Coordinates of C-alpha atoms and ligand atoms in Angstrom, one line a residue:
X1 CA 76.1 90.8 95.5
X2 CA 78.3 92.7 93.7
X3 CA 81.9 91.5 92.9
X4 CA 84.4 93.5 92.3
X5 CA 86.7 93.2 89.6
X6 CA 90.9 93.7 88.5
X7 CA 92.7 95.3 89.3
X8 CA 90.7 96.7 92.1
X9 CA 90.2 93.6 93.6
X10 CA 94.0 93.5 93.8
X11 CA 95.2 95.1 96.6
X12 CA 98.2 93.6 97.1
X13 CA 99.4 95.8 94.4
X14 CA 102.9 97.4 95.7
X15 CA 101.6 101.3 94.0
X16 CA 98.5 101.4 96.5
X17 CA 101.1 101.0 99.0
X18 CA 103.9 103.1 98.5
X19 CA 101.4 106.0 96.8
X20 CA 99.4 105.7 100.6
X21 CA 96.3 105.5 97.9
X22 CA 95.0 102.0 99.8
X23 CA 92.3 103.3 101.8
X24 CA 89.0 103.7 99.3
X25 CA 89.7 100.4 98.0
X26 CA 89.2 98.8 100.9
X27 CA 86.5 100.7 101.8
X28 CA 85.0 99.7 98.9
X29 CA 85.4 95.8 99.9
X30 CA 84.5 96.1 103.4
X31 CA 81.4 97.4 101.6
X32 CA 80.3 95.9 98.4
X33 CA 82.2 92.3 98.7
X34 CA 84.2 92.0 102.1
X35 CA 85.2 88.3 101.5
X36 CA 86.5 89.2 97.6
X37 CA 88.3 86.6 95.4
X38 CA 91.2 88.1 93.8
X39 CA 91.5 85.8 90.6
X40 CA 95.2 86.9 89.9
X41 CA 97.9 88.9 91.3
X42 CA 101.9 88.8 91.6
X43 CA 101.3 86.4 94.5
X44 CA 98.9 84.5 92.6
X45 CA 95.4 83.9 93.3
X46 CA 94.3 85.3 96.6
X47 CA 91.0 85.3 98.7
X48 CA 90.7 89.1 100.7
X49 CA 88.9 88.9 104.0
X50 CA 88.4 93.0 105.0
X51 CA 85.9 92.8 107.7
X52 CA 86.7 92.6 111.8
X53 CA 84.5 89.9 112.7
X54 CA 85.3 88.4 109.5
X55 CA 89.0 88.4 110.2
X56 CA 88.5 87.2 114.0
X57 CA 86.8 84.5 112.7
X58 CA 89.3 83.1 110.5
X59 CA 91.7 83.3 113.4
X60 CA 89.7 81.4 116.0
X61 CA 89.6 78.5 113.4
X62 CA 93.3 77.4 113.2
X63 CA 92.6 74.1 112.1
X64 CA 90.3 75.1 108.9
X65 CA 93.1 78.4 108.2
X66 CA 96.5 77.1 108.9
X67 CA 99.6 79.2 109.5
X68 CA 101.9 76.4 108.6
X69 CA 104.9 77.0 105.9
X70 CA 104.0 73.7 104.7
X71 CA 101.2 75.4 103.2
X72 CA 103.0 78.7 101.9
X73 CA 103.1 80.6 105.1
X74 CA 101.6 83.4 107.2
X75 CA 102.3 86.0 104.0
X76 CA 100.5 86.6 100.5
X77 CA 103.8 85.2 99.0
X78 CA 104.4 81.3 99.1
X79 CA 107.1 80.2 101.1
X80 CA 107.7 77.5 99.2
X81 CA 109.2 79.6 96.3
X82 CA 112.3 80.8 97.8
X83 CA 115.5 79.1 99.5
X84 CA 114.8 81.1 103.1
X85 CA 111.6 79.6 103.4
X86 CA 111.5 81.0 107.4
X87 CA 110.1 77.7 109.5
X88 CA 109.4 80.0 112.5
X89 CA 106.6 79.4 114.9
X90 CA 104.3 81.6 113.9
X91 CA 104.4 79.6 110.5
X92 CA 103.7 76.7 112.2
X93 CA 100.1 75.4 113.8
X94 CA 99.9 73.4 117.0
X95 CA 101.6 72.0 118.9
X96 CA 105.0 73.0 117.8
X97 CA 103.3 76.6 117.8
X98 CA 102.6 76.4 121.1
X99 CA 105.8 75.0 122.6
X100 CA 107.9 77.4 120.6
X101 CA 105.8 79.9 121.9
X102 CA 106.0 79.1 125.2
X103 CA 109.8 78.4 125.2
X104 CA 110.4 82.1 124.6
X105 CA 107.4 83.5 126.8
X106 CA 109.5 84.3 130.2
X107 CA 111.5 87.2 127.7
X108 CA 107.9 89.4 127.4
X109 CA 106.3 88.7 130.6
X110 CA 105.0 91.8 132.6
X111 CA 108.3 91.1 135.0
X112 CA 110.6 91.5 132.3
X113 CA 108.8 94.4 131.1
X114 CA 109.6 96.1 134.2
X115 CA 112.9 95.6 134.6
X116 CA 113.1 97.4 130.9
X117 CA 111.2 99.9 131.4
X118 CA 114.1 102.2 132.9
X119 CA 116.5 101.3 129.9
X120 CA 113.8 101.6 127.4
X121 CA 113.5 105.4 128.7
X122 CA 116.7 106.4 129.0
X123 CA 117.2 105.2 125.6
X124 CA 114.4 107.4 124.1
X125 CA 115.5 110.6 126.3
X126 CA 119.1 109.7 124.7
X127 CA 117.8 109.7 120.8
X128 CA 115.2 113.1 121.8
X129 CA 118.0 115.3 123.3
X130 CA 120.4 114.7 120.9
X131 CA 118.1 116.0 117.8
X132 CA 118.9 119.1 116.2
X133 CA 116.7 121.5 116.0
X134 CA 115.8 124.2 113.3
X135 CA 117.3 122.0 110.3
X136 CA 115.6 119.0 108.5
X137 CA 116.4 115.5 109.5
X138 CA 115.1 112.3 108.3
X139 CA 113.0 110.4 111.7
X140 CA 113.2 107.3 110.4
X141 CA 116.7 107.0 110.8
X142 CA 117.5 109.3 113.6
X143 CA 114.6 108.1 116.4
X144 CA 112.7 105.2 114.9
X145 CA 115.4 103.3 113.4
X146 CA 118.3 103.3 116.6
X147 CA 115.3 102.9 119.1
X148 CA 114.2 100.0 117.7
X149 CA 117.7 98.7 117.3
X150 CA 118.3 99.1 120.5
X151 CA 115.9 97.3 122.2
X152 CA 116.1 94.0 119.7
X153 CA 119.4 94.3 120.7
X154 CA 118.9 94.1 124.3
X155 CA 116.6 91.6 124.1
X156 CA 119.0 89.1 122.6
X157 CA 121.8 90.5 124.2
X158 CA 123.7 90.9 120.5
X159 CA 127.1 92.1 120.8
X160 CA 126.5 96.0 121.6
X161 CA 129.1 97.2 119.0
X162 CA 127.6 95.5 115.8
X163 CA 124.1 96.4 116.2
X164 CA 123.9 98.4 113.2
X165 CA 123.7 95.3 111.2
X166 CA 120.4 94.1 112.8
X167 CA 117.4 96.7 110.8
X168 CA 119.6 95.3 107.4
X169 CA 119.2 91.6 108.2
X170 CA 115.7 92.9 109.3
X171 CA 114.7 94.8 106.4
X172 CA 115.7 91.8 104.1
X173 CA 114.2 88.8 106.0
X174 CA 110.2 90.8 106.2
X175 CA 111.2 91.7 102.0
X176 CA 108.4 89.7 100.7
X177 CA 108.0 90.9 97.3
X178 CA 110.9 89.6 96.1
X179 CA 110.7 85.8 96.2
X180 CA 109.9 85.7 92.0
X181 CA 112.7 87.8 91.1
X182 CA 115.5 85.7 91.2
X183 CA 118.2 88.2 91.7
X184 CA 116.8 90.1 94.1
X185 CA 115.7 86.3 95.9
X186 CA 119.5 85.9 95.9
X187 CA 120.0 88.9 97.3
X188 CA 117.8 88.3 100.4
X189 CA 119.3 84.9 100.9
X190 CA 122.9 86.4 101.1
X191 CA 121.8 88.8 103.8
X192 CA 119.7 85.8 105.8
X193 CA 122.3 83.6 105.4
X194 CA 124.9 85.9 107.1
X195 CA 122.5 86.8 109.6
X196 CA 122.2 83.4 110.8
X197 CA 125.6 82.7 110.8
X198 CA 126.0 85.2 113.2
X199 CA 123.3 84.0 115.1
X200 CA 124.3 80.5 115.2
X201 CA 127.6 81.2 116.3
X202 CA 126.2 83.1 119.1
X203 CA 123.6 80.6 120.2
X204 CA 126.0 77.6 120.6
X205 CA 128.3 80.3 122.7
X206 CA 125.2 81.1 125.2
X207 CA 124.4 77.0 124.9
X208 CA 127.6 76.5 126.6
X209 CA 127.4 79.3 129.2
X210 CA 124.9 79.4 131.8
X211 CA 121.0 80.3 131.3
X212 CA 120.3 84.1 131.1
X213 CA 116.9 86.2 130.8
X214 CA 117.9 86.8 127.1
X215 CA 116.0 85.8 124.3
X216 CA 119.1 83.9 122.5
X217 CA 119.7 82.1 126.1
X218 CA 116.6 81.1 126.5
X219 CA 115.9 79.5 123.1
X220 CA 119.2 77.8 123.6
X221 CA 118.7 76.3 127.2
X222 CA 115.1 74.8 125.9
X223 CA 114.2 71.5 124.8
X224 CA 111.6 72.8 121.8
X225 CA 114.7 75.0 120.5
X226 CA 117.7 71.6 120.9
X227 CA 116.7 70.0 117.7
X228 CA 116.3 72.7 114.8
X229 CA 117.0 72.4 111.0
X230 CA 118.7 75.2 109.7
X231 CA 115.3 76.7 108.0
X232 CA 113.7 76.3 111.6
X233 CA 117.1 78.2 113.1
X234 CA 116.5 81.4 110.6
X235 CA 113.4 81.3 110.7
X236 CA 113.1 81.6 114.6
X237 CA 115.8 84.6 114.4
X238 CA 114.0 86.1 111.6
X239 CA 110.7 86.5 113.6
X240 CA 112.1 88.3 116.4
X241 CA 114.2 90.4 114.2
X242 CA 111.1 91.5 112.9
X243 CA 109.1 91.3 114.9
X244 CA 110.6 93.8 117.2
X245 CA 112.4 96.1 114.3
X246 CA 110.1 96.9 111.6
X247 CA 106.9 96.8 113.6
X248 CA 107.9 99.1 116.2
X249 CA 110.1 101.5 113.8
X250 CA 107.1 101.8 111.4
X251 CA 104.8 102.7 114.7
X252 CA 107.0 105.4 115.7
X253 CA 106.9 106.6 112.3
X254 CA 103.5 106.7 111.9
X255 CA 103.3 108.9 114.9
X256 CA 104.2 111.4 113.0
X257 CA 102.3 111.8 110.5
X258 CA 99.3 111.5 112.9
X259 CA 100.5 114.1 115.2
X260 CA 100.6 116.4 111.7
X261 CA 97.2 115.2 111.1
X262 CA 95.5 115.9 114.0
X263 CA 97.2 118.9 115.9
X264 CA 94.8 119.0 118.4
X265 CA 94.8 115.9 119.9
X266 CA 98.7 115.8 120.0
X267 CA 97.9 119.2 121.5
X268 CA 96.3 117.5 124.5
X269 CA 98.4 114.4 124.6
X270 CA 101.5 117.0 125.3
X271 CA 99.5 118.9 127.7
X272 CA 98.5 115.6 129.3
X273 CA 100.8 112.3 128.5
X274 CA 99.9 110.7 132.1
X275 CA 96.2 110.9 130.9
X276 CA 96.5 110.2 127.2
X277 CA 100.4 108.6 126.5
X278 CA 99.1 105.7 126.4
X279 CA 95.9 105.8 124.3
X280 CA 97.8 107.8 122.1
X281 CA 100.6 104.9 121.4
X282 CA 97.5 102.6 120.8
X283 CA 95.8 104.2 118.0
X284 CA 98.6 105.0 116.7
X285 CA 99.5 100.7 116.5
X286 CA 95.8 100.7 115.1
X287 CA 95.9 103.5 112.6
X288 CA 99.6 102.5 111.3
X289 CA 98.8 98.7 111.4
X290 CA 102.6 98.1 111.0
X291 CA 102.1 94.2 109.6
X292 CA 99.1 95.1 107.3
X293 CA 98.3 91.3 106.7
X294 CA 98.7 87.7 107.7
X295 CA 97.8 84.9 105.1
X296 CA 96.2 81.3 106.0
X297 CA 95.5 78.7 104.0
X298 CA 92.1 76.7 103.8
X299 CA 92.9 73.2 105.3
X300 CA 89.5 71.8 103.6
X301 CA 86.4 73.2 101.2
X302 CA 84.2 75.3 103.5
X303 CA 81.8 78.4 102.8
X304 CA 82.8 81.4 104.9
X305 CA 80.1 84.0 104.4
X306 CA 78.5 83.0 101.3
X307 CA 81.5 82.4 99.5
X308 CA 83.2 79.0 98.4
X309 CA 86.8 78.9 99.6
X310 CA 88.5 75.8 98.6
X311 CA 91.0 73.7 100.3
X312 CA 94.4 74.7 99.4
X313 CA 93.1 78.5 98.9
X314 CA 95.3 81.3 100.2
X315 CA 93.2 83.6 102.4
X316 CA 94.8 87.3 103.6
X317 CA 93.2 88.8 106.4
X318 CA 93.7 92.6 105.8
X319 CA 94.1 94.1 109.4
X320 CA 94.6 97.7 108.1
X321 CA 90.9 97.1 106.7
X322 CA 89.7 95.6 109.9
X323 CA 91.2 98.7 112.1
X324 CA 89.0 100.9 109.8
X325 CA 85.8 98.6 109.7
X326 CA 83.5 101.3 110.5
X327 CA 80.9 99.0 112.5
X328 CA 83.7 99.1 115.2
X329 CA 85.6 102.0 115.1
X330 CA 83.2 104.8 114.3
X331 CA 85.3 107.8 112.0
X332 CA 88.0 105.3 112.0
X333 CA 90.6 107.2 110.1
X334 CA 90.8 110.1 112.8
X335 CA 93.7 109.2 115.6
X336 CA 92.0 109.5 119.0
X337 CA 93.8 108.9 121.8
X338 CA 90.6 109.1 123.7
X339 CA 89.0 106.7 122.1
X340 CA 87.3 104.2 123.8
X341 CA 87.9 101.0 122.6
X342 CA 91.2 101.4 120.6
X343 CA 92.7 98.5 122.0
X344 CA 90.6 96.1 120.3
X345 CA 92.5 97.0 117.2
X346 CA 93.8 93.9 115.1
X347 CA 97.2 94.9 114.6
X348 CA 98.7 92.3 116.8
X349 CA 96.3 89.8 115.3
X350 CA 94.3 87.3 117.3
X351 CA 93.6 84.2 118.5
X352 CA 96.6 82.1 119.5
X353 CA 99.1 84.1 117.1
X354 CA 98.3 87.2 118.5
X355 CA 101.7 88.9 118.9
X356 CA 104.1 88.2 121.8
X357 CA 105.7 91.6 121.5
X358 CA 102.6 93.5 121.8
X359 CA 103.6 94.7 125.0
X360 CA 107.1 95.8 124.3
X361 CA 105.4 97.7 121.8
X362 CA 103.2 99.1 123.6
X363 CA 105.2 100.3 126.3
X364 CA 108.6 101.5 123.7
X365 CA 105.8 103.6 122.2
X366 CA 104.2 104.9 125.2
X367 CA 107.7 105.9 126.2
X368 CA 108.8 107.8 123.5
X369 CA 105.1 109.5 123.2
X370 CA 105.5 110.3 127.1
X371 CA 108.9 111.9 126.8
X372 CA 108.4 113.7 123.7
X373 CA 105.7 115.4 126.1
X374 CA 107.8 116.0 128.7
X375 CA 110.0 118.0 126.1
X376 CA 106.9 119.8 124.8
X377 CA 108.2 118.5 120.9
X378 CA 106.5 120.0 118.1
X379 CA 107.6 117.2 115.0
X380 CA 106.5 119.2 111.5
X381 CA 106.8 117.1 108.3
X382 CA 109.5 118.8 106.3
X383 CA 108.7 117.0 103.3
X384 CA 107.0 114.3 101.5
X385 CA 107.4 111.1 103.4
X386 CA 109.2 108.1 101.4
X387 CA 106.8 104.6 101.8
X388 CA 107.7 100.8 101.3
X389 CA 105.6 99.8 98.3
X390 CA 105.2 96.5 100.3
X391 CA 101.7 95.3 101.2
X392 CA 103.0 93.6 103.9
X393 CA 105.4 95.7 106.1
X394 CA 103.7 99.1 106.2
X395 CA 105.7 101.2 106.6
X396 CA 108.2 104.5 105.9
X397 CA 111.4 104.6 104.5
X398 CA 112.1 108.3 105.2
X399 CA 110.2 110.9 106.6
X400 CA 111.8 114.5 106.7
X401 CA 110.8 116.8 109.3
X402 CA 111.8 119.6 111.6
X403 CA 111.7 120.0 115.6
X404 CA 111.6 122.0 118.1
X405 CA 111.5 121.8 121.8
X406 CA 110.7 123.8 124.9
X407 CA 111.6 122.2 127.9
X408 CA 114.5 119.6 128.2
Ligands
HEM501 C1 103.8 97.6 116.9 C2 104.6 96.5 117.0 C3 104.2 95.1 116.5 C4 103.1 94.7 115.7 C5 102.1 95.6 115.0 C6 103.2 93.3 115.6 C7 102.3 92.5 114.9 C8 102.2 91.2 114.9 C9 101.3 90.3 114.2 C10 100.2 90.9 113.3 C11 101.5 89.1 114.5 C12 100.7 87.9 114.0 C13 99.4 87.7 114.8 C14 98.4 86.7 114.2 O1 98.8 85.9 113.3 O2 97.3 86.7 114.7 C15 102.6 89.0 115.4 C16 103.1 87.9 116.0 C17 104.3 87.9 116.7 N1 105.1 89.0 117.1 FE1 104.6 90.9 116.8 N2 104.2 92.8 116.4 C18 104.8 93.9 117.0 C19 105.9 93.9 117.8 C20 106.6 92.8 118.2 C21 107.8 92.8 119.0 C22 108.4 94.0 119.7 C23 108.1 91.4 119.1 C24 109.3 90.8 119.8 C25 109.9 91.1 120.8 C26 107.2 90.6 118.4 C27 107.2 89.3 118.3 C28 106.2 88.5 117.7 C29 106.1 87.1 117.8 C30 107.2 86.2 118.4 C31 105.0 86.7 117.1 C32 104.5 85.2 116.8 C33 103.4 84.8 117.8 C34 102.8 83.5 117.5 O3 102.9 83.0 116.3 O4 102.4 82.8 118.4 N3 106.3 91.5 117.9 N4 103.0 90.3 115.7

């Protein structure tokens, strides 16, 4: 079998990211060595698992591939070597996963959902009618950025007036690269720290009020969230932070710059967004794959596919890869919101990890996607789009473009 060597084999390299330059090289893998030992790297030594059934397997054996920070975390950067090491549940295997988990369920069910759904598009007609039109504007921080915002907002209930603070808090806590350098380590920990002090003193206010469908309530009236070291405190902010900031901002980002790929089909998603709204916000979660990996580590020696993984190995399952793995999705780099079977992208992961928000996502997308539609919005790029050279968040820091708008 062929093996690939450096510094192809490193693709955790931040200038494939932020030069969007990824894609042959993990073509390359999926083909020539799709379990690939990366032998050094700014993370260290990594293994690189680029196939879909590949990566599903990993994540149906939680016992042999652990997500706990004892380890070094769910990301291609140890834990261990910074001061916010992040003890949040989806760094942890079961059963304090799973009752963490479960504490915080009731905030995402289908119910809940509902109730949003009117707030969620009011918001989004709010952001789309007050764009100007016929001059450039950045989309990142005019629609992706206060959407986002908003709704992690509303789902902790954080103090209306001071929401401008979450996406910075955000941005820091998902900044992976920057556990080695200790400035900018120090950096990050000044922004988590005050985050969480904010957080705290919030929590032990709801704690003493009555229970209330927010997320900050609900971890504070449940027995799995009483007891919680400060590391297990941050790191159970941090998740939801980012989980439903970055994500979703990137997502509607990426919409973007698919709809300027592929004309045409945002032609018939305007002309039809009851039809194809939805199927468009999917593929547009596959294509973008927002969290482009998840690490585990090897709890034992085993031989995955050929290859000798020892215990103590890291192992980064590459869902941007995956969402591209051609014996699954056929043309995989063309956005089709017809396609048929989209939603088994891995973006959201899978197995017992798989994301909680996925349906928040889903539906803020759909929303915007739907309205957008309803205004009969052309979105042009305006410029050359600005990427986070992160191969973890993927992801846009600016993206310049123009609108216009016929109806609305
Ligand atoms: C497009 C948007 C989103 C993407 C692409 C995304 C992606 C992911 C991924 C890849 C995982 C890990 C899955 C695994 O290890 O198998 C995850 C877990 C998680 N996500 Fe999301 N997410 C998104 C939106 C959200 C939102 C809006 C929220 C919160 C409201 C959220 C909350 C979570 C939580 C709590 C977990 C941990 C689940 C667990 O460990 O059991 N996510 N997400």
């Amino acid at each position: 079998m062929a093996t690939l060597a450096l510094p192809e084999t490193d693709v955790s390299r931040a200038e494939l990211w932020v030069q969007n330059s990824w894609r042959p090289v993990f073509a390359k893998l999926r083909a020539e060595d799709p379990v690939n030992w990366c032998p050094e790297s700014f993370f260290g030594p990594y293994w690189s698992i680029t196939r879909y059934d590949d990566i599903v397997a990993v994540e149906g054996d939680p016992a042999t591939f652990s997500s706990s920070w004892e380890h070094g975390g769910i990301v291609i950067f140890d834990m261990q070597d910074t001061g916010v090491q992040l003890r949040m549940f989806i760094a942890m295997d079961d059963p304090e996963h799973g009752e963490k988990r479960k504490a915080i369920a009731p905030a995402v069910t289908p119910t809940t959902l509902g109730a949003l759904a009117g707030l969620i598009r009011e918001r989004t007609a709010e952001i789309l009618d007050a764009l100007p039109e016929g001059e450039v504007f950045d989309w990142v921080h005019t629609v992706s950025i206060p959407l986002t915002t908003a709704m992690v907002a509303t789902l902790f209930d954080f103090p209306w007036e001071e929401r401008h603070k979450l996406p910075g808090w955000s941005d820091w806590a998902a900044r992976i690269d920057v556990g080695p350098d200790p400035v900018l380590n120090a950096e990050r920990e000044k922004h988590v720290f005050e985050m969480a002090a904010r957080f705290r003193k919030l929590f032990d206010e709801r704690k003493a009020q009555p229970p209330k469908p927010d997320l900050l309530s609900m971890m504070a009236h449940s027995d799995s969230y009483a007891e919680m070291d400060e590391q297990r405190f941050i790191g159970a902010i941090a998740l939801l932070l980012v989980g439903g900031n970055d994500t979703t901002r990137n997502s509607m980002s990426g919409l973007i710059e698919r709809i300027n790929q592929f004309p045409d089909a945002w032609a018939a998603v305007n002309a039809d967004p009851k039809r194809l709204a939805e199927g468009a916000a999917t593929e547009t979660i596959r294509l973008q794959t927002p969290i482009a990996h998840m690490r585990r580590t090897a709890t034992r020696d085993i031989e995955f596919r050929g290859k000798q993984i020892r215990k103590g190995d890291k192992v980064v399952m590459w869902y941007n890869s995956a969402n591209r793995d051609e014996a699954v999705f056929p043309d995989g780099d063309r956005w089709d919101p017809e396609r048929e079977n989209s939603r088994r992208h891995l973006s959201f992961g899978y197995g017992i990890h798989r994301c909680l928000g996925a349906r928040l996502a889903e539906l803020q997308l759909t929303t915007l996607i739907d309205e957008m539609a309803k205004r009969d919005m052309e979105v042009k790029l305006a410029g050359e789009p600005v990427r986070l050279p992160s191969c973890f968040t993927h992801g846009l820091e600016h993206l310049p473009v123009t609108m216009s708008r016929r109806h609305g």
